[in-house]
Amino acid sequence: MIVFPLSDVVLTEVMFQYVIKRENSKAIIDLNGSLSLRDTPKLKLEIKELIDSDSVTELVFDFQHLTYLDSSGIGILLHTYSWTKEKNKIVKMVHLSSEIRTIFSVANLLEIFQVE
């Protein structure tokens, strides 16, 4: 049996992770990796809790480290838009890569969201 040190192992699939940072009444959601169907339930629940919180008035999704987004990820963004609109809150998207911007363009999301 050949054993490779962990530093020599290359992962072919980028796992999805996110971190939520708070800056006063703003919640910044840093997305990292590949957002797909298996990752959406927990993220959706946490976003809903943020929007329902009286202390959060603005959500900012940071796409700087997101490499992939499928239709379930787009679904979360559309739910977020609806929820924030109902609560008179703001949602913004920042640091979209050219690939993610293309997905937004094809799905007509650039007209819906504030993109910086």
PDB file of C-alpha atoms in Angstrom:
ATOM      1  CA  MET A   1       0.000   0.000   0.000  1.00  0.00           C
ATOM      2  CA  ILE A   2       1.293   3.430  -0.963  1.00  0.00           C
ATOM      3  CA  VAL A   3       0.535   6.248   1.457  1.00  0.00           C
ATOM      4  CA  PHE A   4       0.752   9.843   0.272  1.00  0.00           C
ATOM      5  CA  PRO A   5       1.218  12.716   2.690  1.00  0.00           C
ATOM      6  CA  LEU A   6      -1.910  14.844   2.915  1.00  0.00           C
ATOM      7  CA  SER A   7      -0.063  17.761   1.317  1.00  0.00           C
ATOM      8  CA  ASP A   8       0.297  15.701  -1.874  1.00  0.00           C
ATOM      9  CA  VAL A   9      -3.416  14.964  -2.181  1.00  0.00           C
ATOM     10  CA  VAL A  10      -5.256  17.041  -4.756  1.00  0.00           C
ATOM     11  CA  LEU A  11      -8.997  17.405  -4.336  1.00  0.00           C
ATOM     12  CA  THR A  12     -10.791  17.459  -7.666  1.00  0.00           C
ATOM     13  CA  GLU A  13     -14.102  18.753  -6.311  1.00  0.00           C
ATOM     14  CA  VAL A  14     -14.166  22.091  -4.555  1.00  0.00           C
ATOM     15  CA  MET A  15     -16.417  21.832  -1.540  1.00  0.00           C
ATOM     16  CA  PHE A  16     -18.809  24.629  -0.719  1.00  0.00           C
ATOM     17  CA  GLN A  17     -18.297  26.719   2.384  1.00  0.00           C
ATOM     18  CA  TYR A  18     -19.647  30.017   3.574  1.00  0.00           C
ATOM     19  CA  VAL A  19     -18.946  32.434   6.374  1.00  0.00           C
ATOM     20  CA  ILE A  20     -21.384  35.013   7.675  1.00  0.00           C
ATOM     21  CA  LYS A  21     -19.841  38.199   9.034  1.00  0.00           C
ATOM     22  CA  ARG A  22     -21.762  40.928  10.796  1.00  0.00           C
ATOM     23  CA  GLU A  23     -21.001  44.632  10.461  1.00  0.00           C
ATOM     24  CA  ASN A  24     -23.597  46.489  12.513  1.00  0.00           C
ATOM     25  CA  SER A  25     -26.895  45.944  10.660  1.00  0.00           C
ATOM     26  CA  LYS A  26     -25.193  44.392   7.606  1.00  0.00           C
ATOM     27  CA  ALA A  27     -24.666  40.631   7.191  1.00  0.00           C
ATOM     28  CA  ILE A  28     -21.968  39.676   4.675  1.00  0.00           C
ATOM     29  CA  ILE A  29     -22.156  36.129   3.335  1.00  0.00           C
ATOM     30  CA  ASP A  30     -18.802  35.055   1.900  1.00  0.00           C
ATOM     31  CA  LEU A  31     -19.366  32.175  -0.519  1.00  0.00           C
ATOM     32  CA  ASN A  32     -16.496  29.822  -1.331  1.00  0.00           C
ATOM     33  CA  GLY A  33     -16.278  26.867  -3.701  1.00  0.00           C
ATOM     34  CA  SER A  34     -19.085  25.220  -5.624  1.00  0.00           C
ATOM     35  CA  LEU A  35     -22.686  25.926  -4.566  1.00  0.00           C
ATOM     36  CA  SER A  36     -25.030  23.121  -5.602  1.00  0.00           C
ATOM     37  CA  LEU A  37     -28.172  21.324  -4.470  1.00  0.00           C
ATOM     38  CA  ARG A  38     -26.605  19.460  -1.544  1.00  0.00           C
ATOM     39  CA  ASP A  39     -25.431  22.732   0.026  1.00  0.00           C
ATOM     40  CA  THR A  40     -28.592  24.794  -0.244  1.00  0.00           C
ATOM     41  CA  PRO A  41     -30.837  23.684   2.669  1.00  0.00           C
ATOM     42  CA  LYS A  42     -28.562  24.891   5.498  1.00  0.00           C
ATOM     43  CA  LEU A  43     -27.636  28.108   3.693  1.00  0.00           C
ATOM     44  CA  LYS A  44     -31.297  28.821   2.913  1.00  0.00           C
ATOM     45  CA  LEU A  45     -32.255  28.368   6.576  1.00  0.00           C
ATOM     46  CA  GLU A  46     -29.504  30.690   7.814  1.00  0.00           C
ATOM     47  CA  ILE A  47     -30.367  33.367   5.247  1.00  0.00           C
ATOM     48  CA  LYS A  48     -34.025  33.238   6.284  1.00  0.00           C
ATOM     49  CA  GLU A  49     -33.017  33.637   9.946  1.00  0.00           C
ATOM     50  CA  LEU A  50     -30.866  36.663   9.065  1.00  0.00           C
ATOM     51  CA  ILE A  51     -33.685  38.292   7.124  1.00  0.00           C
ATOM     52  CA  ASP A  52     -36.179  37.614   9.925  1.00  0.00           C
ATOM     53  CA  SER A  53     -33.803  39.200  12.435  1.00  0.00           C
ATOM     54  CA  ASP A  54     -34.661  42.779  13.364  1.00  0.00           C
ATOM     55  CA  SER A  55     -30.956  43.583  13.710  1.00  0.00           C
ATOM     56  CA  VAL A  56     -30.165  42.909  10.010  1.00  0.00           C
ATOM     57  CA  THR A  57     -31.256  45.451   7.391  1.00  0.00           C
ATOM     58  CA  GLU A  58     -28.860  44.526   4.572  1.00  0.00           C
ATOM     59  CA  LEU A  59     -27.483  41.263   3.178  1.00  0.00           C
ATOM     60  CA  VAL A  60     -24.389  41.247   0.999  1.00  0.00           C
ATOM     61  CA  PHE A  61     -23.403  38.110  -0.905  1.00  0.00           C
ATOM     62  CA  ASP A  62     -19.680  38.094  -1.677  1.00  0.00           C
ATOM     63  CA  PHE A  63     -18.985  35.872  -4.698  1.00  0.00           C
ATOM     64  CA  GLN A  64     -15.227  36.492  -4.793  1.00  0.00           C
ATOM     65  CA  HIS A  65     -14.356  32.850  -4.060  1.00  0.00           C
ATOM     66  CA  LEU A  66     -17.391  31.124  -5.565  1.00  0.00           C
ATOM     67  CA  THR A  67     -16.421  28.969  -8.540  1.00  0.00           C
ATOM     68  CA  TYR A  68     -19.763  27.415  -9.486  1.00  0.00           C
ATOM     69  CA  LEU A  69     -23.462  28.091  -9.018  1.00  0.00           C
ATOM     70  CA  ASP A  70     -26.270  25.794 -10.170  1.00  0.00           C
ATOM     71  CA  SER A  71     -30.030  26.316 -10.407  1.00  0.00           C
ATOM     72  CA  SER A  72     -30.565  25.534  -6.709  1.00  0.00           C
ATOM     73  CA  GLY A  73     -28.128  28.322  -5.836  1.00  0.00           C
ATOM     74  CA  ILE A  74     -30.047  30.672  -8.107  1.00  0.00           C
ATOM     75  CA  GLY A  75     -33.207  29.520  -6.340  1.00  0.00           C
ATOM     76  CA  ILE A  76     -31.764  30.562  -2.967  1.00  0.00           C
ATOM     77  CA  LEU A  77     -30.913  33.978  -4.379  1.00  0.00           C
ATOM     78  CA  LEU A  78     -34.439  34.420  -5.728  1.00  0.00           C
ATOM     79  CA  HIS A  79     -35.936  33.383  -2.371  1.00  0.00           C
ATOM     80  CA  THR A  80     -33.598  35.849  -0.676  1.00  0.00           C
ATOM     81  CA  TYR A  81     -34.772  38.606  -3.003  1.00  0.00           C
ATOM     82  CA  SER A  82     -38.430  37.851  -2.191  1.00  0.00           C
ATOM     83  CA  TRP A  83     -37.822  37.629   1.553  1.00  0.00           C
ATOM     84  CA  THR A  84     -35.823  40.868   1.710  1.00  0.00           C
ATOM     85  CA  LYS A  85     -38.405  42.696  -0.381  1.00  0.00           C
ATOM     86  CA  GLU A  86     -41.206  41.557   1.961  1.00  0.00           C
ATOM     87  CA  LYS A  87     -39.243  42.859   4.965  1.00  0.00           C
ATOM     88  CA  ASN A  88     -38.103  46.095   3.239  1.00  0.00           C
ATOM     89  CA  LYS A  89     -34.460  45.057   3.465  1.00  0.00           C
ATOM     90  CA  ILE A  90     -31.601  45.313   0.989  1.00  0.00           C
ATOM     91  CA  VAL A  91     -29.716  42.499  -0.757  1.00  0.00           C
ATOM     92  CA  LYS A  92     -26.536  43.103  -2.788  1.00  0.00           C
ATOM     93  CA  MET A  93     -24.134  40.946  -4.775  1.00  0.00           C
ATOM     94  CA  VAL A  94     -20.435  41.816  -4.889  1.00  0.00           C
ATOM     95  CA  HIS A  95     -17.270  40.469  -6.547  1.00  0.00           C
ATOM     96  CA  LEU A  96     -18.938  38.408  -9.271  1.00  0.00           C
ATOM     97  CA  SER A  97     -16.423  36.555 -11.430  1.00  0.00           C
ATOM     98  CA  SER A  98     -16.947  36.670 -15.184  1.00  0.00           C
ATOM     99  CA  GLU A  99     -18.338  33.111 -15.070  1.00  0.00           C
ATOM    100  CA  ILE A 100     -20.856  33.903 -12.320  1.00  0.00           C
ATOM    101  CA  ARG A 101     -21.740  37.201 -14.020  1.00  0.00           C
ATOM    102  CA  THR A 102     -22.515  35.230 -17.203  1.00  0.00           C
ATOM    103  CA  ILE A 103     -24.843  32.933 -15.233  1.00  0.00           C
ATOM    104  CA  PHE A 104     -26.543  36.008 -13.743  1.00  0.00           C
ATOM    105  CA  SER A 105     -26.879  37.534 -17.196  1.00  0.00           C
ATOM    106  CA  VAL A 106     -28.394  34.406 -18.783  1.00  0.00           C
ATOM    107  CA  ALA A 107     -30.837  34.060 -15.860  1.00  0.00           C
ATOM    108  CA  ASN A 108     -31.745  37.786 -16.059  1.00  0.00           C
ATOM    109  CA  LEU A 109     -30.599  38.300 -12.466  1.00  0.00           C
ATOM    110  CA  LEU A 110     -28.531  41.401 -13.236  1.00  0.00           C
ATOM    111  CA  GLU A 111     -31.782  43.363 -13.561  1.00  0.00           C
ATOM    112  CA  ILE A 112     -33.151  42.058 -10.243  1.00  0.00           C
ATOM    113  CA  PHE A 113     -30.215  42.375  -7.861  1.00  0.00           C
ATOM    114  CA  GLN A 114     -27.972  45.245  -6.903  1.00  0.00           C
ATOM    115  CA  VAL A 115     -24.635  44.098  -8.288  1.00  0.00           C
ATOM    116  CA  GLU A 116     -21.430  45.914  -7.428  1.00  0.00           C
TER     117      GLU A 116
END
